[in-house]
Coordinates of C-alpha atoms in Angstrom, one line a residue:
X68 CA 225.0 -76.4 -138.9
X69 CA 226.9 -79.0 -136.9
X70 CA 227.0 -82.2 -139.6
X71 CA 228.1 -84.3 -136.9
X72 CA 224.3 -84.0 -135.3
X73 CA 222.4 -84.1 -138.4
X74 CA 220.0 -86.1 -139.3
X75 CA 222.2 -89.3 -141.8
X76 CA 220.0 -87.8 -144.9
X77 CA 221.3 -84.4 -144.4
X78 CA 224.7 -85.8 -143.9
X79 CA 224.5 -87.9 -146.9
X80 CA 223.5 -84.9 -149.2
X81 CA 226.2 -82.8 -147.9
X82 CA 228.3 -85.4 -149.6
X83 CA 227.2 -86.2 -152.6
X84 CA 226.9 -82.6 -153.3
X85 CA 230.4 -82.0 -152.3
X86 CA 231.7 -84.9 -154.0
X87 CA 229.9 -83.5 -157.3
X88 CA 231.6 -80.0 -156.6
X89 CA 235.2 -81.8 -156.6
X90 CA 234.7 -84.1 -159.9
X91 CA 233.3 -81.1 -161.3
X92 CA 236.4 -78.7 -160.5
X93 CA 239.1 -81.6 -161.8
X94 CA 236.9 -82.5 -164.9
X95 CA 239.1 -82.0 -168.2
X96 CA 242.1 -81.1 -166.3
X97 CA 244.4 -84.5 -166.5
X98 CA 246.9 -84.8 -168.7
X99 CA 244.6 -87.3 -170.8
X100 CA 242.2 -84.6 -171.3
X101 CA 244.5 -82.3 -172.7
X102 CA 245.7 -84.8 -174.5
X103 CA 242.5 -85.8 -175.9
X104 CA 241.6 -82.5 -176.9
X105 CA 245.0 -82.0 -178.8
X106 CA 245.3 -85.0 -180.9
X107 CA 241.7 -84.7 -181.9
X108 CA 242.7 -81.3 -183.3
X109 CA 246.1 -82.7 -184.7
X110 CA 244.3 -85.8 -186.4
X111 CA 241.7 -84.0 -188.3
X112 CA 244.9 -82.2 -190.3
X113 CA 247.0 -85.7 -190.8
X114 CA 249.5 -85.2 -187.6
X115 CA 250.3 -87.5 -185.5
X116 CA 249.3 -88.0 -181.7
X117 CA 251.5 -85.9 -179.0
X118 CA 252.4 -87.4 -176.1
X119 CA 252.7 -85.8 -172.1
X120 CA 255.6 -85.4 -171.1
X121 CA 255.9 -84.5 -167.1
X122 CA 259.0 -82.7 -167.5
X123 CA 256.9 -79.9 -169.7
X124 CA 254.4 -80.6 -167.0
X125 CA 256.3 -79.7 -164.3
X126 CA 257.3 -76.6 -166.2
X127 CA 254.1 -75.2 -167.0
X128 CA 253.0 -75.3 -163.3
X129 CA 256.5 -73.6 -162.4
X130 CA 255.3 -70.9 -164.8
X131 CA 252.0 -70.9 -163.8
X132 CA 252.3 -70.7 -160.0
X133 CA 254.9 -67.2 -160.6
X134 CA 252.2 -65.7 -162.7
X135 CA 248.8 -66.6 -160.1
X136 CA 249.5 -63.3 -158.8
X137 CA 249.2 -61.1 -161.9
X138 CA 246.3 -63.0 -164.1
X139 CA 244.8 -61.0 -166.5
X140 CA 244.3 -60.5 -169.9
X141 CA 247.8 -59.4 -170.7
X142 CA 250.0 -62.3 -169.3
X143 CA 253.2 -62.9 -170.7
X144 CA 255.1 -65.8 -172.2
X145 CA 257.9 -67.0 -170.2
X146 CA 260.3 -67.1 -172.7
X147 CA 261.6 -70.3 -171.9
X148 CA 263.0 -72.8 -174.3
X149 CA 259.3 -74.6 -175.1
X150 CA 257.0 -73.9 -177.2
X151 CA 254.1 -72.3 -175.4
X152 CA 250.2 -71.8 -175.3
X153 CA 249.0 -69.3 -172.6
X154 CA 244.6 -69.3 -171.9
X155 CA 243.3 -67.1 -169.2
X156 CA 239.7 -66.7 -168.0
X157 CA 238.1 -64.9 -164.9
X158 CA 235.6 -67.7 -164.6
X159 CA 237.1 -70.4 -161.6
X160 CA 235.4 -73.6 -163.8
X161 CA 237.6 -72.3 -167.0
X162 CA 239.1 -76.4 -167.5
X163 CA 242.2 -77.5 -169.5
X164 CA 240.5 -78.7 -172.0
X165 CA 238.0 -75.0 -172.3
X166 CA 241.9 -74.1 -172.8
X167 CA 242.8 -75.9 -176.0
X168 CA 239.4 -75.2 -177.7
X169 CA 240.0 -71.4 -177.2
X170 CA 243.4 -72.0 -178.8
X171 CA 241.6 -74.2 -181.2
X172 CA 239.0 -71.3 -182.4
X173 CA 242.0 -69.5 -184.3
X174 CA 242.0 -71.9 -186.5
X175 CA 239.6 -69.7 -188.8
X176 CA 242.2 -67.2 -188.6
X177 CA 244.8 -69.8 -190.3
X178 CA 245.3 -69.7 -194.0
X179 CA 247.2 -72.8 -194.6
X180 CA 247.9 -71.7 -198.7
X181 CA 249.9 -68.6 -197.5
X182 CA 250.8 -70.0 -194.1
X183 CA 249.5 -66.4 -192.2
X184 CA 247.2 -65.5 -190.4
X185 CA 244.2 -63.7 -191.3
X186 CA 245.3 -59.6 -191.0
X187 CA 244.3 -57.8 -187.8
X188 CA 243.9 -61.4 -186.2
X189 CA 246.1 -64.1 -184.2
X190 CA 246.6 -67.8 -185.4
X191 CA 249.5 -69.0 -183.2
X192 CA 248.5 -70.7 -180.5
X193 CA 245.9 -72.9 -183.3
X194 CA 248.9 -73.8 -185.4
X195 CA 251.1 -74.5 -181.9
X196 CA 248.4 -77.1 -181.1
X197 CA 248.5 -78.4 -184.4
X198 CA 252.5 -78.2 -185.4
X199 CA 254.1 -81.6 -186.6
X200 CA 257.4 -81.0 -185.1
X201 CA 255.8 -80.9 -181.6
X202 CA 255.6 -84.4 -180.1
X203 CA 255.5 -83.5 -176.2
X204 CA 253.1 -81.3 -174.4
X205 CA 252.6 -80.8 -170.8
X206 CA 250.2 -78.4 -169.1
X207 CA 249.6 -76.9 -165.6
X208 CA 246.2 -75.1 -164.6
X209 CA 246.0 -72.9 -161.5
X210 CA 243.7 -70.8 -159.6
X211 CA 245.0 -67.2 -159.8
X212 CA 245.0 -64.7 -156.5
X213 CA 242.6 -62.7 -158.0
X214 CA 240.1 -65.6 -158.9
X215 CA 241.2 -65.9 -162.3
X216 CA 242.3 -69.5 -163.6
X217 CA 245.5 -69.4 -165.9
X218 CA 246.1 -72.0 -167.9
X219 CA 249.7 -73.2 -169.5
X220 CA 250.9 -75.8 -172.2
X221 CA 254.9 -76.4 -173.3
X222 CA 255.7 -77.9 -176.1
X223 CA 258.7 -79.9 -177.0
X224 CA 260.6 -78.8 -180.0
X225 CA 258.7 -75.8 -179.6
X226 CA 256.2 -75.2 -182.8
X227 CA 256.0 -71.8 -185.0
X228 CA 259.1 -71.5 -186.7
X229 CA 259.2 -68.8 -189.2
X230 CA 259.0 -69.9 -193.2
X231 CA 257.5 -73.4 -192.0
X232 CA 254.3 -74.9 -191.7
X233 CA 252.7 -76.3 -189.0
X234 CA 251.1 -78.9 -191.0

């Protein structure tokens, strides 16, 4: 179809349907969203709000654009000197902020009286989202090769130290 000699109608729609697509893609993938979704986790245990910080950012997306070409299930930390949260999903609308409530679910995994997690089950990205010490996060999103979206947070000082409690 040649937009140029539609009819304005047609025209129009294409727009507003495109324009939908686009705010739909960025939704709750600013740093405010992450953000929000954080410190609403971090304020229902007592800790205080964390902050972006675009040198974590900038980080994260390095990290994320060297992994787009192996996203799957089994990604790997980078290993770097951040604390880190890691989210993958094979669906392309998988958002920031679908990200930190996936870490977010482990939280029925932490016990906080014996500071473990639950046996046969994972807790650590929960209490990295949630650890006092962090004050600084910033996050990348991409679009993998294969379709997949990762998604990466850093945190600065870096959260699950052994023997301490994230809260």
């Amino acid at each position: 179809m040649n937009f140029l000699k539609a009819k304005p109608t047609t025209f129009l729609c294409f727009i507003i349907v495109t324009l939908a697509f686009v705010q739909t893609c960025l939704a709750q993938n600013f740093p405010q969203d992450y953000l929000d979704a954080h410190n609403t986790a971090r304020a229902a245990v007592g800790v205080e709000n964390i902050v972006w910080n675009d040198t974590l950012a900038a980080y994260a997306q390095l990290y994320a654009n060297s992994q787009a070409h192996n996203c799957d299930l089994e990604i790997e930390p980078s290993h770097g000197p951040y604390g880190e949260n890691l989210a993958v999903s094979n669906s392309a609308i998988f958002s920031g902020v679908d990200a930190v409530e996936l870490w977010l679910s482990e939280k029925v995994n932490y016990n906080y009286s014996s500071n473990t997690c639950a046996i046969g089950t994972k807790c650590f990205t929960y209490t990295q989202v949630v650890w006092r010490a962090s004050l600084h996060v910033g996050c990348a999103r991409v679009q993998c090769f294969n379709g997949w979206v990762l998604v990466v947070c850093s945190y600065s000082p870096p959260g699950n130290i052994v023997g301490q409690r994230p809260f």
